[in-house]
CSV table of C-alpha atoms in Angstrom, one decimal:
chain,number,residue,atom,x,y,z
K,258,MET,CA,0.1,0.2,0.0
K,259,ILE,CA,1.5,3.5,-1.2
K,260,SER,CA,1.7,5.6,2.0
K,261,LEU,CA,0.2,9.1,1.7
K,262,LYS,CA,2.1,12.4,1.7
K,263,THR,CA,0.7,13.8,5.2
K,264,ILE,CA,0.2,17.6,5.0
K,265,VAL,CA,-1.3,19.7,7.9
K,266,LEU,CA,-3.1,23.3,7.5
K,267,ASN,CA,-4.7,25.3,10.3
K,268,GLY,CA,-7.2,27.7,10.6
K,269,ASP,CA,-10.6,28.9,11.5
K,270,TYR,CA,-13.9,29.5,9.9
K,271,GLY,CA,-13.2,33.0,8.9
K,272,PHE,CA,-10.3,31.7,6.7
K,273,LEU,CA,-12.1,28.9,4.8
K,274,ASP,CA,-11.6,30.3,1.3
K,275,LYS,CA,-8.1,30.7,1.5
K,276,ILE,CA,-7.6,27.2,3.5
K,277,GLU,CA,-9.4,25.7,0.3
K,278,THR,CA,-7.5,27.6,-2.4
K,279,THR,CA,-4.6,26.0,-0.2
K,280,ILE,CA,-5.6,22.8,-0.6
K,281,LYS,CA,-6.3,23.0,-4.5
K,282,SER,CA,-3.0,24.4,-5.0
K,283,ILE,CA,-1.5,21.3,-3.3
K,284,ILE,CA,-3.8,18.8,-5.2
K,285,TYR,CA,-3.3,20.4,-8.7
K,286,HIS,CA,0.3,19.4,-8.2
K,287,ASN,CA,0.3,16.3,-5.8
K,288,GLN,CA,-1.6,13.2,-5.6
K,289,LYS,CA,-1.8,10.3,-2.7
K,290,VAL,CA,-2.1,13.2,-0.6
K,291,LYS,CA,-3.6,13.6,3.2
K,292,ILE,CA,-4.5,16.6,4.6
K,293,TYR,CA,-5.3,17.4,8.1
K,294,VAL,CA,-7.0,20.5,9.0
K,295,ILE,CA,-6.7,21.7,12.6
K,296,ASN,CA,-9.5,23.7,13.5
K,297,PRO,CA,-12.3,24.5,16.2
K,298,TYR,CA,-15.4,25.5,14.5
K,299,ILE,CA,-15.2,24.2,10.6
K,300,PRO,CA,-18.5,22.6,9.4
K,301,HIS,CA,-17.7,18.9,8.8
K,302,GLU,CA,-20.0,19.2,5.7
K,303,TRP,CA,-17.4,21.0,3.9
K,304,PHE,CA,-14.9,18.3,4.5
K,305,ILE,CA,-17.7,15.4,3.6
K,306,ASN,CA,-17.9,17.5,0.1
K,307,LEU,CA,-14.0,18.0,-0.8
K,308,ASN,CA,-13.7,14.3,0.2
K,309,GLN,CA,-15.8,13.2,-2.2
K,310,TYR,CA,-13.6,14.5,-4.8
K,311,LEU,CA,-10.4,14.1,-3.5
K,312,ASN,CA,-11.2,10.3,-3.1
K,313,GLN,CA,-11.9,10.3,-6.4
K,314,ILE,CA,-7.7,10.7,-7.1
K,315,GLY,CA,-6.7,8.6,-3.8
K,316,SER,CA,-6.3,11.6,-1.2
K,317,GLN,CA,-8.8,12.9,1.5
K,318,ILE,CA,-8.8,15.2,3.5
K,319,VAL,CA,-9.7,14.9,7.5
K,320,ASP,CA,-11.4,17.1,10.3
K,321,LYS,CA,-9.1,17.4,13.2
K,322,LYS,CA,-11.1,19.5,15.8
K,323,ILE,CA,-9.1,21.5,18.5
K,324,ASP,CA,-10.7,22.5,21.7
K,325,PRO,CA,-11.0,26.2,21.1
K,326,GLY,CA,-10.1,26.4,25.1
K,327,PHE,CA,-6.9,25.4,24.4
K,328,LEU,CA,-6.3,27.9,22.3
K,329,GLN,CA,-7.7,30.8,24.1
K,330,LYS,CA,-4.5,29.9,26.9
K,331,LEU,CA,-2.0,30.7,24.1
K,332,HIS,CA,-2.2,34.3,23.0
K,333,SER,CA,0.1,37.3,22.4
K,334,ARG,CA,0.4,40.5,23.2
K,335,TYR,CA,1.0,41.5,19.9
K,336,LEU,CA,-1.9,42.2,17.4
K,337,HIS,CA,-0.6,40.7,14.7
K,338,ILE,CA,-0.3,37.4,15.9
K,339,ASN,CA,-3.4,35.4,15.6
K,340,THR,CA,-4.8,33.1,18.7
K,341,SER,CA,-5.5,30.4,15.8
K,342,ALA,CA,-2.1,30.2,14.8
K,343,TYR,CA,-1.1,28.3,17.8
K,344,GLY,CA,-3.1,25.3,16.6
K,345,ARG,CA,0.2,24.0,14.8
K,346,LEU,CA,1.9,23.7,17.8
K,347,PHE,CA,-0.9,20.4,18.5
K,348,ILE,CA,0.5,18.8,15.6
K,349,PRO,CA,2.5,16.0,17.7
K,350,LYS,CA,-0.6,15.3,19.6
K,351,LEU,CA,-3.4,15.7,17.3
K,352,ILE,CA,-1.5,14.1,14.0
K,353,LYS,CA,-0.2,10.2,14.4
K,354,GLU,CA,1.9,10.2,11.5
K,355,ASP,CA,5.6,10.4,11.7
K,356,LYS,CA,6.8,12.6,9.3
K,357,VAL,CA,4.3,15.8,8.5
K,358,LEU,CA,4.7,18.7,6.3
K,359,TYR,CA,2.9,22.2,8.0
K,360,LEU,CA,1.7,24.7,6.0
K,361,ASP,CA,0.1,28.0,6.8
K,362,CYS,CA,-2.9,28.9,4.8
K,363,ASP,CA,-1.8,32.5,3.1
K,364,ILE,CA,0.1,29.8,0.7
K,365,VAL,CA,0.0,28.4,-2.2
K,366,VAL,CA,1.9,25.3,-3.6
K,367,ASP,CA,3.0,25.2,-7.2
K,368,SER,CA,4.9,22.6,-7.7
K,369,LYS,CA,5.4,18.4,-7.0
K,370,LEU,CA,6.5,17.9,-2.9
K,371,ASP,CA,7.9,14.6,-3.4
K,372,ASP,CA,11.5,16.1,-3.2
K,373,LEU,CA,10.5,17.6,0.2
K,374,PHE,CA,9.3,14.3,1.7
K,375,ASP,CA,12.2,12.3,0.5
K,376,LEU,CA,14.3,14.4,2.9
K,377,LYS,CA,16.1,12.5,6.2
K,378,PHE,CA,16.1,14.3,9.4
K,379,GLY,CA,19.2,13.2,10.8
K,380,LYS,CA,19.4,15.0,13.7
K,381,ASN,CA,17.0,17.3,12.8
K,382,ILE,CA,13.3,18.4,14.7
K,383,LEU,CA,12.4,19.9,11.7
K,384,TYR,CA,13.2,21.9,8.1
K,385,ALA,CA,12.3,25.3,7.7
K,386,VAL,CA,13.2,28.4,5.6
K,387,GLY,CA,15.1,31.5,7.2
K,388,ASP,CA,13.0,34.4,7.6
K,389,PHE,CA,13.7,36.8,4.6
K,390,TYR,CA,13.6,39.7,6.4
K,391,GLY,CA,17.1,38.7,7.8
K,392,LYS,CA,20.2,40.6,6.3
K,393,TYR,CA,21.8,37.2,4.8
K,394,GLU,CA,24.2,35.7,2.1
K,395,PHE,CA,23.3,33.4,-0.4
K,396,ASP,CA,25.1,31.3,-2.8
K,397,SER,CA,24.5,30.7,-6.2
K,398,ASN,CA,21.8,28.4,-5.7
K,399,GLY,CA,20.0,30.5,-3.2
K,400,PHE,CA,20.6,28.5,-0.1
K,401,ILE,CA,21.5,31.0,3.0
K,402,THR,CA,25.0,30.9,3.7
K,403,ASN,CA,25.8,32.9,6.9
K,404,LEU,CA,23.2,30.5,8.9
K,405,ALA,CA,24.7,31.5,12.4
K,406,ASP,CA,23.0,35.1,11.7
K,407,ILE,CA,19.7,33.8,11.0
K,408,VAL,CA,17.0,35.7,13.3
K,409,GLU,CA,14.4,33.0,13.0
K,410,TYR,CA,13.4,30.4,10.9
K,411,ASN,CA,9.9,31.0,9.3
K,412,THR,CA,7.6,28.8,10.6
K,413,GLY,CA,4.7,29.2,8.0
K,414,VAL,CA,6.4,25.7,5.7
K,415,MET,CA,8.1,23.2,8.4
K,416,LEU,CA,8.9,19.6,7.3
K,417,ILE,CA,8.2,18.2,11.0
K,418,ASN,CA,9.8,15.1,12.5
K,419,ASN,CA,6.7,14.1,14.5
K,420,LYS,CA,8.0,10.8,15.6
K,421,LYS,CA,10.9,12.6,17.3
K,422,ILE,CA,8.9,15.1,19.1
K,423,ARG,CA,6.9,12.2,20.6
K,424,GLU,CA,9.9,10.5,21.5
K,425,GLU,CA,12.0,13.3,23.4
K,426,ASN,CA,8.3,14.5,24.8
K,427,LEU,CA,8.6,17.8,23.6
K,428,ALA,CA,4.9,18.7,22.5
K,429,ASP,CA,4.1,19.6,26.3
K,430,GLU,CA,6.7,21.8,26.8
K,431,MET,CA,6.5,23.5,23.3
K,432,ILE,CA,2.7,24.5,24.6
K,433,LYS,CA,3.6,25.4,27.9
K,434,MET,CA,6.3,27.5,26.5
K,435,ALA,CA,3.7,29.5,24.7
K,436,GLU,CA,1.6,30.4,27.5
K,437,ASP,CA,4.3,33.6,27.7
K,438,PRO,CA,2.7,36.1,25.8
K,439,ASN,CA,5.7,38.0,25.3
K,440,TRP,CA,7.2,36.1,22.4
K,441,PRO,CA,7.9,38.8,19.6
K,442,ASN,CA,6.6,36.3,16.7
K,443,GLY,CA,3.9,34.3,19.1
K,444,ASP,CA,4.7,30.7,18.3
K,445,GLN,CA,7.2,31.0,15.6
K,446,SER,CA,9.3,32.5,18.3
K,447,VAL,CA,8.7,29.3,20.6
K,448,ILE,CA,9.7,26.8,18.0
K,449,ASN,CA,12.8,28.5,17.1
K,450,GLU,CA,14.0,28.8,20.7
K,451,LEU,CA,12.7,25.5,21.7
K,452,PHE,CA,14.7,23.5,18.8
K,453,LYS,CA,17.3,26.0,18.4
K,454,GLY,CA,20.1,24.2,16.5
K,455,ARG,CA,18.2,21.3,15.1
K,456,ILE,CA,16.5,23.1,12.2
K,457,GLY,CA,17.8,22.1,9.2
K,458,GLN,CA,17.6,24.6,6.2
K,459,LEU,CA,15.0,23.9,3.3
K,460,HIS,CA,16.0,25.7,-0.1
K,461,PRO,CA,13.7,28.9,-0.1
K,462,SER,CA,11.8,27.8,-2.9
K,463,TYR,CA,10.0,26.0,-0.7
K,464,ASN,CA,9.0,29.1,1.3
K,465,TYR,CA,9.1,31.7,-1.2
K,466,GLN,CA,8.2,35.0,1.1
K,467,ILE,CA,6.8,37.2,-1.5
K,468,GLY,CA,5.0,39.4,0.9
K,469,TYR,CA,8.3,40.8,1.8
K,470,GLU,CA,9.2,42.3,-1.9
K,471,ALA,CA,7.6,45.4,-0.8
K,472,TYR,CA,10.5,46.3,1.8
K,473,GLY,CA,12.7,45.5,-0.8
K,474,TYR,CA,12.3,49.1,-2.1
K,475,ARG,CA,12.9,50.8,1.5
K,476,GLY,CA,16.4,50.2,1.9
K,477,ASN,CA,16.5,46.3,2.3
K,478,SER,CA,17.9,45.3,-1.3
K,479,HIS,CA,19.2,42.2,0.3
K,480,ILE,CA,15.8,40.9,0.5
K,481,LEU,CA,15.3,41.5,-3.3
K,482,LYS,CA,18.7,40.0,-4.1
K,483,GLY,CA,17.1,36.8,-2.2
K,484,LEU,CA,14.1,36.8,-3.8
K,485,ASN,CA,15.9,37.1,-7.3
K,486,LEU,CA,17.5,34.1,-7.0
K,487,ILE,CA,14.9,32.2,-6.6
K,488,LYS,CA,13.5,31.6,-10.4
K,489,ASN,CA,11.1,28.8,-9.8
K,490,PRO,CA,9.2,28.8,-6.4
K,491,LYS,CA,7.5,25.5,-4.9
K,492,ILE,CA,5.4,27.0,-2.3
K,493,ILE,CA,4.7,30.8,-2.6
K,494,HIS,CA,4.1,32.1,1.1
K,495,TYR,CA,2.3,35.8,0.9
K,496,ILE,CA,3.5,36.9,3.9
K,497,THR,CA,3.1,40.3,5.7
K,498,GLU,CA,-0.1,42.3,5.2
K,499,ASN,CA,0.2,42.0,1.4
K,500,LYS,CA,-2.0,39.4,1.0
K,501,PRO,CA,-3.1,38.6,-2.4
K,502,PHE,CA,-7.1,38.2,-1.4
K,503,ASN,CA,-7.0,41.8,-0.1
K,504,MET,CA,-9.0,44.5,-2.3
K,505,VAL,CA,-5.5,45.7,-3.6
K,506,SER,CA,-1.9,44.5,-2.5
K,507,VAL,CA,1.8,45.2,-3.3
K,508,GLY,CA,4.1,43.1,-4.7
K,509,SER,CA,4.0,40.0,-7.4
K,510,LEU,CA,2.4,36.6,-7.9
K,511,ARG,CA,-1.2,38.4,-6.8
K,512,GLU,CA,-2.5,36.2,-10.2
K,513,LYS,CA,-1.2,33.3,-8.9
K,514,TRP,CA,-3.5,33.1,-6.2
K,515,TRP,CA,-6.5,33.7,-8.0
K,516,HIS,CA,-5.5,31.1,-10.4
K,517,TYR,CA,-6.0,28.6,-7.8
K,518,ARG,CA,-8.8,30.1,-6.2
K,519,ARG,CA,-11.0,29.9,-9.1
K,520,LEU,CA,-10.1,26.5,-10.4
K,521,GLU,CA,-13.0,24.3,-9.8
K,522,TRP,CA,-12.6,20.9,-8.1
K,523,SER,CA,-13.8,19.2,-11.3
K,524,GLU,CA,-11.4,20.4,-13.4
K,525,ILE,CA,-8.6,19.9,-10.8
K,526,ILE,CA,-9.7,15.9,-10.5
K,527,SER,CA,-9.9,15.8,-14.2
K,528,LYS,CA,-6.5,16.4,-14.7
K,529,TYR,CA,-5.6,13.1,-13.0
K,530,GLY,CA,-8.2,11.2,-14.8
K,531,ASN,CA,-12.6,10.9,-15.4
K,532,PHE,CA,-14.2,13.1,-13.0
K,533,ASP,CA,-17.0,11.1,-11.5
K,534,LYS,CA,-20.1,13.8,-10.7
K,535,SER,CA,-22.3,10.6,-9.5
K,536,LYS,CA,-20.0,10.7,-6.6
K,537,ILE,CA,-20.9,14.3,-5.2
K,538,LYS,CA,-24.0,13.3,-2.9
K,539,ASP,CA,-25.8,13.1,0.0
K,540,LEU,CA,-24.7,10.6,2.7
K,541,SER,CA,-26.8,7.4,3.1
K,542,PHE,CA,-26.4,4.8,6.3
K,543,ASP,CA,-27.8,1.3,6.8
K,544,GLY,CA,-29.4,2.6,10.4
K,545,GLU,CA,-29.9,5.2,12.9
K,546,ALA,CA,-28.6,5.5,16.4
K,547,PHE,CA,-30.0,7.9,18.9
K,548,LEU,CA,-28.4,9.2,22.3
K,549,PHE,CA,-30.0,12.1,24.3
K,550,THR,CA,-28.1,13.4,27.4
K,551,HIS,CA,-28.0,15.9,29.6
K,552,LEU,CA,-24.5,15.4,30.3
K,553,ALA,CA,-20.9,15.5,27.9
K,554,GLU,CA,-19.3,12.4,29.4
K,555,THR,CA,-20.4,9.1,27.5
K,556,GLU,CA,-19.2,5.3,27.7
K,557,ASN,CA,-17.2,4.6,24.6
K,558,ILE,CA,-19.2,6.8,22.2
K,559,GLU,CA,-16.3,7.5,20.1
K,560,GLN,CA,-15.2,4.2,19.9
K,561,LEU,CA,-18.5,3.2,18.7
K,562,ILE,CA,-18.6,6.0,16.3
K,563,GLN,CA,-15.2,4.7,14.7
K,564,LYS,CA,-16.7,0.8,14.7
K,565,LEU,CA,-19.9,1.3,13.0
K,566,PRO,CA,-19.1,4.3,9.8
K,567,ASN,CA,-22.5,3.4,8.4
K,568,ILE,CA,-24.6,3.7,11.4
K,569,ARG,CA,-25.4,7.4,11.9
K,570,PHE,CA,-25.0,8.5,15.3
K,571,ASN,CA,-27.7,11.5,16.3
K,572,ILE,CA,-26.7,13.1,19.7
K,573,ALA,CA,-28.8,15.5,21.4
K,574,ALA,CA,-29.5,17.8,24.4
K,575,TYR,CA,-31.4,20.6,25.4
K,576,THR,CA,-28.7,22.8,26.4
K,577,PRO,CA,-25.7,23.7,24.5
K,578,MET,CA,-23.2,21.0,24.2
K,579,ALA,CA,-19.2,21.1,25.6
K,580,PHE,CA,-16.6,20.5,23.2
K,581,LEU,CA,-16.3,17.0,24.1
K,582,LEU,CA,-19.5,16.0,22.1
K,583,LEU,CA,-18.9,19.0,19.7
K,584,LYS,CA,-15.5,17.4,18.6
K,585,LEU,CA,-17.4,14.3,17.6
K,586,ILE,CA,-18.8,15.9,14.0
K,587,GLN,CA,-15.4,15.6,12.6
K,588,TYR,CA,-16.5,12.0,11.7
K,589,ASP,CA,-18.8,11.9,9.0
K,590,ASN,CA,-21.4,9.6,10.6
K,591,VAL,CA,-22.3,11.9,13.2
K,592,ARG,CA,-24.9,15.0,13.8
K,593,VAL,CA,-25.3,16.8,17.1
K,594,PHE,CA,-28.1,18.8,17.9
K,595,PRO,CA,-27.2,21.2,21.0
K,596,THR,CA,-30.3,23.0,22.4
K,597,ILE,CA,-32.7,20.6,20.1
K,598,MET,CA,-36.0,21.8,19.0
K,599,GLU,CA,-39.4,19.8,19.3
K,600,LYS,CA,-39.8,18.9,15.8
K,601,ASP,CA,-36.2,18.1,15.3
K,602,LEU,CA,-36.5,15.8,18.6
K,603,ASP,CA,-39.6,14.5,17.5
K,604,ARG,CA,-38.1,13.5,14.0
K,605,GLU,CA,-35.4,11.6,15.8
K,606,ILE,CA,-37.1,9.6,18.0
K,607,ASN,CA,-39.3,8.3,15.0
K,608,GLU,CA,-36.5,7.6,12.9
K,609,ALA,CA,-34.3,6.1,15.7
K,610,ASP,CA,-33.3,2.2,14.8
K,611,ILE,CA,-31.6,1.7,18.3
K,612,TYR,CA,-31.1,4.0,21.7
K,613,LEU,CA,-27.8,4.7,23.2
K,614,ASP,CA,-28.0,4.7,27.2
K,615,ILE,CA,-24.4,5.3,27.0
K,616,ASN,CA,-24.5,9.0,29.2
K,617,TYR,CA,-23.5,9.4,32.7
K,618,GLY,CA,-25.7,11.7,35.0
K,619,PRO,CA,-29.6,12.0,34.8
K,620,LYS,CA,-31.5,9.6,32.5
K,621,ALA,CA,-33.9,11.7,30.0
K,622,ASP,CA,-36.6,9.3,31.2
K,623,GLU,CA,-39.6,10.5,29.4
K,624,ILE,CA,-37.5,10.0,26.1
K,625,ILE,CA,-36.6,6.5,26.9
K,626,GLU,CA,-40.4,6.0,27.2
K,627,ARG,CA,-41.2,7.2,24.0
K,628,ILE,CA,-38.5,5.0,22.4
K,629,MET,CA,-39.8,1.9,24.5
K,630,LYS,CA,-43.1,2.7,23.2
K,631,ARG,CA,-42.1,2.2,19.8
K,632,ARG,CA,-40.0,-1.3,20.9
K,633,VAL,CA,-36.8,0.2,19.8
K,634,PRO,CA,-33.5,-1.7,20.9
K,635,ILE,CA,-31.7,0.3,23.6
K,636,PHE,CA,-28.3,-0.5,24.3
K,637,SER,CA,-26.1,0.4,27.3
K,638,PHE,CA,-22.9,-0.5,29.1
K,639,ASP,CA,-22.8,-1.4,32.8
K,640,GLN,CA,-21.5,1.9,34.0
K,641,THR,CA,-24.1,3.8,32.2
K,642,LYS,CA,-27.2,1.3,32.6
K,643,SER,CA,-30.5,2.9,33.6
K,644,GLN,CA,-31.8,1.4,37.2
K,645,ASN,CA,-34.9,-0.8,37.6
K,646,LEU,CA,-35.9,-0.5,33.7
K,647,ASP,CA,-38.6,-3.1,32.7
K,648,TYR,CA,-38.0,-3.8,29.0
K,649,ASN,CA,-37.5,-6.9,27.4
K,650,ASN,CA,-35.5,-5.1,24.6
K,651,TYR,CA,-32.5,-3.7,26.7
K,652,HIS,CA,-28.9,-4.8,26.1
K,653,VAL,CA,-26.4,-4.2,28.9
K,654,PHE,CA,-22.8,-5.1,27.8
K,655,PRO,CA,-19.5,-4.9,29.9
K,656,ASP,CA,-17.9,-1.6,29.8
K,657,ASN,CA,-15.0,-3.2,27.6
K,658,GLN,CA,-17.0,-5.0,25.6
K,659,ILE,CA,-17.1,-2.4,22.9
K,660,ASP,CA,-17.0,-4.8,19.8
K,661,GLU,CA,-19.7,-6.9,21.1
K,662,MET,CA,-22.0,-4.1,21.0
K,663,ALA,CA,-21.3,-2.9,17.9
K,664,GLU,CA,-21.6,-6.1,16.5
K,665,ALA,CA,-25.3,-6.6,18.1
K,666,ILE,CA,-26.1,-3.1,16.8
K,667,LYS,CA,-25.1,-4.2,13.4
K,668,LYS,CA,-27.3,-7.2,13.3
K,669,VAL,CA,-30.3,-5.2,14.5
K,670,VAL,CA,-30.1,-2.9,11.9
K,671,GLU,CA,-29.2,-5.6,9.3
K,672,ASN,CA,-32.5,-7.2,10.4
K,673,ILE,CA,-34.6,-3.8,9.7
């Protein structure tokens, strides 16, 4: 089986069109890619839609939800740093793959990335490009020669040795350091400080920082010199406030960003073969599972969701939901209904094929009674079972028998 190249993006809903533009540029030049998007609030339907295109060429996009409470603890006193940027610090905790390419979402990829993924780490924790703002000397190939003078490596593009960070237990240390709001460049400064001496230099074509071009005309000719040495940038990074998606911007390659922005997904997929429009459709499931809860804590819900991808899990509450439940929408087979309305509650009860009595805390007795009147099977674990419930279609499993419960649910749905 061919391993997928793992790329990670990070952002929030307000940057969704920029994230999608970056993804379009990646896929236009690269197949067999697995793209994670670390985010707190992006609707999962967006991921479902994109995957119906990407899956046709052996690629995929993964919704990786991050607790917004984690990000709120990390903030900078410098206004130019958005709190959402700190999501990349959680890559070692959220992403399982050993080698990961991180990209900011004010970036477009303009080349294949095979050579980049072929790099060996050696002693390095990551590879990056020096921030172009430094006054460097460049060799004839465009590499920075006076490495000792690099003020900071730019962390908008990083090839990360995720395995090594986990082996050395550096993920928690990185996040702890970021709690200090006084780092001048936020998480970029944290990464540079923590991994000092263990950052390998990427060729600047892999992080072509075009936003600095404007500063070259303000007495910083070294910036223009460095930019001019790079004839065919592979990853274009629109750094500084000069973004191509602003109403106006200063600098080159604005049209390059808009080229990728306007591409239709069907056009991109057709580059690699026949685009199958019939695969762009609403999802369907073999059965419907319903869970109503007053608390966010449940027993084994995520494992059941993973083991039963053809069963849709509908989770409801009368109140707003904690992130512990909201994050479950990162799975295709989950819907959540915080502060559920009566008509939606009626529909979910009437359409349920099974009911999950796996929530901790007080039970929704009135809802369970309605489920029982419909003779819907109810499944529970020892830790969460309702006491003294007289119902012959009530099935209780030991807490560690997740597989057994999943198989029992499959059989019920198969016989509907």
